[in-house]
Short mmCIF file of C-alpha atoms in Angstrom, two decimals:
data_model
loop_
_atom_site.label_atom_id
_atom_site.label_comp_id
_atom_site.label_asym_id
_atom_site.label_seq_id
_atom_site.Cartn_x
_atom_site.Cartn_y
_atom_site.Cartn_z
CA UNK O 1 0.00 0.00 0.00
CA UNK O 2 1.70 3.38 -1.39
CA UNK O 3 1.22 5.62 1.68
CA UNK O 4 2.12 9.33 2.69
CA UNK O 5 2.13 9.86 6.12
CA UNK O 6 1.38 13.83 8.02
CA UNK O 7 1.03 14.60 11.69
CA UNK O 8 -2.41 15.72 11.60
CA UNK O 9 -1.69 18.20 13.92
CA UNK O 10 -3.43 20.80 14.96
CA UNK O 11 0.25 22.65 14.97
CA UNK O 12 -0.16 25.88 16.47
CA UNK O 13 2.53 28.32 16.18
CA UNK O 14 2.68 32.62 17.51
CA UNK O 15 2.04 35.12 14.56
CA UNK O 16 5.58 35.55 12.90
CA UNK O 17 7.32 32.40 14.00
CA UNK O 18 8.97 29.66 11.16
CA UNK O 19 5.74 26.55 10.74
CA UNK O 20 7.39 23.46 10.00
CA UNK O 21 5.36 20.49 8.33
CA UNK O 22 6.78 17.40 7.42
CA UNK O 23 5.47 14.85 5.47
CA UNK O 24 6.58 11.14 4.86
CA UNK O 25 6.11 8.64 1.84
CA UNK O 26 6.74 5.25 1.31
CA UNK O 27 7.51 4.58 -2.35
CA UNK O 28 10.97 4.62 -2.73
CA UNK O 29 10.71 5.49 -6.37
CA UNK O 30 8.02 8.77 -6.02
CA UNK O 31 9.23 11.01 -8.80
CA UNK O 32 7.01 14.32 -7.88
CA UNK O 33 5.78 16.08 -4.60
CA UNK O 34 3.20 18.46 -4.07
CA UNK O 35 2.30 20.86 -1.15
CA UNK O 36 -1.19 22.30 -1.27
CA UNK O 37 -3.26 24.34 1.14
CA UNK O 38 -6.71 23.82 1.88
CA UNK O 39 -9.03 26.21 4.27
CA UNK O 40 -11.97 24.78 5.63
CA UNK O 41 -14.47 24.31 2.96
CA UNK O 42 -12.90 25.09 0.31
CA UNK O 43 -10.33 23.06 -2.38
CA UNK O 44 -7.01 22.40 -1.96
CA UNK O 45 -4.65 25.52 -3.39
CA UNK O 46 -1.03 24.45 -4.92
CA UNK O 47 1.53 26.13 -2.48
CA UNK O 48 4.81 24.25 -4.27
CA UNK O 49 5.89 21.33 -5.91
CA UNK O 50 10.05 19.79 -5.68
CA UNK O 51 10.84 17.01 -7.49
CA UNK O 52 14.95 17.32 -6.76
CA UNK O 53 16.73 16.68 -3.39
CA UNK O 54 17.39 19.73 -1.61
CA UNK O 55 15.32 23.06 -1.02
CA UNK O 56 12.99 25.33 -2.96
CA UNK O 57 12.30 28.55 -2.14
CA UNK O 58 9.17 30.56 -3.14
CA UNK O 59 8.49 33.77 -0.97
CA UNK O 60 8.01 32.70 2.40
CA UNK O 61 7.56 29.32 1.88
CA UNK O 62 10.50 26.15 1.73
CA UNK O 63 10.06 22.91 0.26
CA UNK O 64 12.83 20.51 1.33
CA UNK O 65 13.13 17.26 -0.34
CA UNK O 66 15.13 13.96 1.00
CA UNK O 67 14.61 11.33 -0.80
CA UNK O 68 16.89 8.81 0.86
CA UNK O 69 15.24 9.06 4.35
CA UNK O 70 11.66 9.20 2.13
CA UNK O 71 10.72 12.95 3.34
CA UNK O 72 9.78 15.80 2.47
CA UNK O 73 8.79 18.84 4.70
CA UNK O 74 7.22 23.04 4.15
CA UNK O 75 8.68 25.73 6.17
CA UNK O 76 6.59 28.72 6.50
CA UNK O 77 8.74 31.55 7.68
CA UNK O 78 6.96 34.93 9.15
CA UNK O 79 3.59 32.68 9.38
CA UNK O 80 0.20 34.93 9.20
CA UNK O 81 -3.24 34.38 10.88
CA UNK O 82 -4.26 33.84 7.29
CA UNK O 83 -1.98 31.13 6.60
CA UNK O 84 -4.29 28.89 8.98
CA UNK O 85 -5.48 26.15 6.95
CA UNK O 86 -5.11 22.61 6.56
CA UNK O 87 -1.48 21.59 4.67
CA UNK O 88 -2.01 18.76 2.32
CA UNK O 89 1.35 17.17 1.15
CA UNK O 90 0.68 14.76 -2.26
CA UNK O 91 3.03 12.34 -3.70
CA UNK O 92 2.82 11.04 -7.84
CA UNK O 93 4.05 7.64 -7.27
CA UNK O 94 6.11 6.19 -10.17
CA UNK O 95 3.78 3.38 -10.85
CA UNK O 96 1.00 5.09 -11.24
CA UNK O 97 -0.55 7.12 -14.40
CA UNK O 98 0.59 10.62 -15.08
CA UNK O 99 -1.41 12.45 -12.89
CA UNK O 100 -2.91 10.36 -9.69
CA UNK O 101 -1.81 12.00 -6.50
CA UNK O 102 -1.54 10.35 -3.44
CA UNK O 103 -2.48 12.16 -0.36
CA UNK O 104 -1.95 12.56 3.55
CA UNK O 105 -4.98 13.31 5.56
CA UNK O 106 -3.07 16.83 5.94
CA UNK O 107 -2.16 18.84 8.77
CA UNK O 108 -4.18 21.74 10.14
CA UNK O 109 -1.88 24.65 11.17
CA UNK O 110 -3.33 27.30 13.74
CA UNK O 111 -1.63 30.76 13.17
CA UNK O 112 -2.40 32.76 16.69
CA UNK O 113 -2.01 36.88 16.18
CA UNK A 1 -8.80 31.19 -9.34
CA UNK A 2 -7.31 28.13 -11.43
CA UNK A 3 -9.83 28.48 -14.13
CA UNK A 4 -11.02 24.93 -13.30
CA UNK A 5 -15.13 24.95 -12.41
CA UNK A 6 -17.77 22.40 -11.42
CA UNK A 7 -20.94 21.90 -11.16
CA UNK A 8 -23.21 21.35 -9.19
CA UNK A 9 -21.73 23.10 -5.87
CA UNK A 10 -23.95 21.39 -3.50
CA UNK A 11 -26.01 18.21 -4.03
CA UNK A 12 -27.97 16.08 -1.63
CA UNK A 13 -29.62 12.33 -2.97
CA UNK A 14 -30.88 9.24 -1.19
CA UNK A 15 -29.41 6.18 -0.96
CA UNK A 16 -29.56 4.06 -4.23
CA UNK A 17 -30.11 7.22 -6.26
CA UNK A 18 -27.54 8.27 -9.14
CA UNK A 19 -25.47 10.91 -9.54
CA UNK A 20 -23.72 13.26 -12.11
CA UNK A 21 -21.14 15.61 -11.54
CA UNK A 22 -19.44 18.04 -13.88
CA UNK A 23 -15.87 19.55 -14.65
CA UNK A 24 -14.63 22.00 -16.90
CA UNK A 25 -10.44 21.86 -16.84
CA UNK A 26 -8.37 25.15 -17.30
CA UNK A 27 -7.96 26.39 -20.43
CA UNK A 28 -5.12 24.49 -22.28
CA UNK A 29 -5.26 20.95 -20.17
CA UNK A 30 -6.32 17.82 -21.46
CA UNK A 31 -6.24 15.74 -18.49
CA UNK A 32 -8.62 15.73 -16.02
CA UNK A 33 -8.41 13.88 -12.63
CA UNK A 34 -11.31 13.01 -9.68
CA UNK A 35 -10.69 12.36 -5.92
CA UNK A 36 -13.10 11.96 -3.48
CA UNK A 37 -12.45 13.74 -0.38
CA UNK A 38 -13.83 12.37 3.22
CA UNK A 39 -14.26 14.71 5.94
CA UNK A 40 -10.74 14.57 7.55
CA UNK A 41 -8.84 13.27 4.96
CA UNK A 42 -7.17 13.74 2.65
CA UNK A 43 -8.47 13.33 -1.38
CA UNK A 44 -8.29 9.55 -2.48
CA UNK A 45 -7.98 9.39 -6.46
CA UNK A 46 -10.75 7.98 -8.45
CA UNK A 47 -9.88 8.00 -11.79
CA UNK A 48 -8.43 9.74 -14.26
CA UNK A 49 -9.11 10.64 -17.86
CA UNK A 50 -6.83 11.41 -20.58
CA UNK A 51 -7.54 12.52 -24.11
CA UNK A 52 -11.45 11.23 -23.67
CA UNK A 53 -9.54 7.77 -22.54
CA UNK A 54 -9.39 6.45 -18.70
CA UNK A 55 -6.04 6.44 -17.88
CA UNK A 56 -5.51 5.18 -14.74
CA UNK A 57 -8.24 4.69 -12.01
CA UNK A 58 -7.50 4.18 -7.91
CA UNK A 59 -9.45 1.20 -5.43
CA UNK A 60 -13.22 2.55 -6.30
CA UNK A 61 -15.49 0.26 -7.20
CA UNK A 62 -17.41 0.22 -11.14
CA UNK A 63 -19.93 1.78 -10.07
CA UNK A 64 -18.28 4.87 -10.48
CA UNK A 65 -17.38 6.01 -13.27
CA UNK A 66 -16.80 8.86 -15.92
CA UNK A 67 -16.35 10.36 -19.12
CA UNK A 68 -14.55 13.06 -20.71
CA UNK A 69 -15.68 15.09 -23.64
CA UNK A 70 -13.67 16.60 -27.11
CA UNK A 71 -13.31 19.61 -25.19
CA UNK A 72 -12.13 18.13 -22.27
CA UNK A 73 -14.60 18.51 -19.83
CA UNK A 74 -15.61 15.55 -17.80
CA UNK A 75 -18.41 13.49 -15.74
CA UNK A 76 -18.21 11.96 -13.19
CA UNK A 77 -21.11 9.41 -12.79
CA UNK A 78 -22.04 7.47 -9.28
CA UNK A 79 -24.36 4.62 -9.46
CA UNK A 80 -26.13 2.92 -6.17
CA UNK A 81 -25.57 5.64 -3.83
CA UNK A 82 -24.61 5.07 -0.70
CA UNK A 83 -24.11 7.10 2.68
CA UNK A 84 -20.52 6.49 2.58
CA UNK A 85 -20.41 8.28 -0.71
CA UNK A 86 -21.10 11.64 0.84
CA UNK A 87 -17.97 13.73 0.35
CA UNK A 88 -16.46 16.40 -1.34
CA UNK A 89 -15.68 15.58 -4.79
CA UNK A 90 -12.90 17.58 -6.31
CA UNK A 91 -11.80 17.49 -10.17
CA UNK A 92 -8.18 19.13 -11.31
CA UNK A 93 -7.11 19.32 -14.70
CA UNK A 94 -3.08 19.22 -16.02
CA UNK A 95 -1.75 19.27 -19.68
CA UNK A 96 -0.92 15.24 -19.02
CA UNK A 97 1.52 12.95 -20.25
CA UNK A 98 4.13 13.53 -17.30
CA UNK A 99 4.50 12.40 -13.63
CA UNK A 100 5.60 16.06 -13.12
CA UNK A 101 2.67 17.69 -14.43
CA UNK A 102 0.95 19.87 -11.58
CA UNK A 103 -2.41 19.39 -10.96
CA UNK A 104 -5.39 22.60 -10.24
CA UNK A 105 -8.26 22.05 -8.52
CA UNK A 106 -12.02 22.95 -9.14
CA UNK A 107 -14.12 24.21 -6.19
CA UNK A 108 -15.60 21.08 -5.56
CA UNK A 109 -19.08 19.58 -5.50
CA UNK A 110 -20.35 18.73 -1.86
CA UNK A 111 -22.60 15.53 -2.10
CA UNK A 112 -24.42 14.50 0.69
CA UNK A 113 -26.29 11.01 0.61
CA UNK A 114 -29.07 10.52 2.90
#
């Protein structure tokens, strides 16, 4: 069973502080990974996607990528009341067809002012 | 806005009723995927259609199924309702053809099966 695995939180963290989430997968092979925000209610938003070891930066957000130990994590630095939501990380596993995505169950962040 | 939409937004049926929901991908994608999303989880993939042909489908059973059209828009169809199949259903379209490709989500349809 190809699985990705997310503390499901809630992670609560002061206005301005760095949000880590971290995000495990099991398929050794996973090519692509995905971070997407979702508020309550509504569809999941693409934050970033990494598919090489290391980090990408986008604005205030960091993807970091290892595949040997099979993770893959989002730093939010200078996090915002309005970056409360739930974090969704997604892995396209190698066997699959171009586009399925596999899912955690996410983890809700909680951004106090 | 990703330029992905669906329809309907809301939906409510009974048990053993059938279903139809619709998805118009973003301008420029030919692939369009579904996932059903549980309350407190995280979307599980359905199927996924590819140049009007199913390419690739996850652990739901036949009686879902779908379509896609020349223009790429797609249906999802659910036979046999059941109460289990209340969810959010969520459709994102991609150009296709690569593991890479980045997928953009539709609002959603909310179905609720009573």
């Amino acid at each position: 069973q190809k699985e990705v695995e997310q503390n499901s939180g809630p992670l609560s963290v002061p206005e301005g502080a760095i949000a880590s989430l971290n995000c495990t997968y099991s398929d050794r092979g996973s090519q692509s990974f995905f971070w997407y925000r979702q508020y309550s209610g509504k569809s999941p938003e693409l934050i970033m996607f990494i598919y090489s070891n290391g980090d990408k930066e986008d604005g205030r957000f960091t993807a970091q990528l290892n595949k040997a130990s099979q993770y893959v994590s989002l730093l939010i630095r200078d996090s915002q009341p309005s970056d409360s939501a739930t974090y969704l990380c997604a892995v396209n596993p190698p066997w699959g067809s171009q586009g399925n995505l596999i899912f955690g169950k996410g983890t809700k962040l909680s951004v106090k002012p | 806005e990703t330029g992905v939409t669906q329809s309907p937004t809301h939906l409510i049926k009974t048990r053993g009723q059938q279903v139809t929901l619709r998805c118009s991908s973003q301008s420029g994608h030919n692939t369009v995927s579904w996932y059903q999303q549980a309350l407190g989880q995280g979307p599980q993939f359905i199927f996924q259609y590819y140049r009007e042909e199913e390419n690739g489908r996850g652990n739901f059973p036949p009686r879902f199924s779908g379509l896609q059209f020349p223009n790429y828009s797609s249906e999802l169809n659910v036979n046999a309702l059941e109460l289990d199949d209340s969810a959010l259903y969520l459709c994102a379209s991609s150009t296709g053809g690569s593991s890479t490709d980045t997928q953009y989500f539709g609002p959603g349809t909310r179905l609720t099966v009573l």
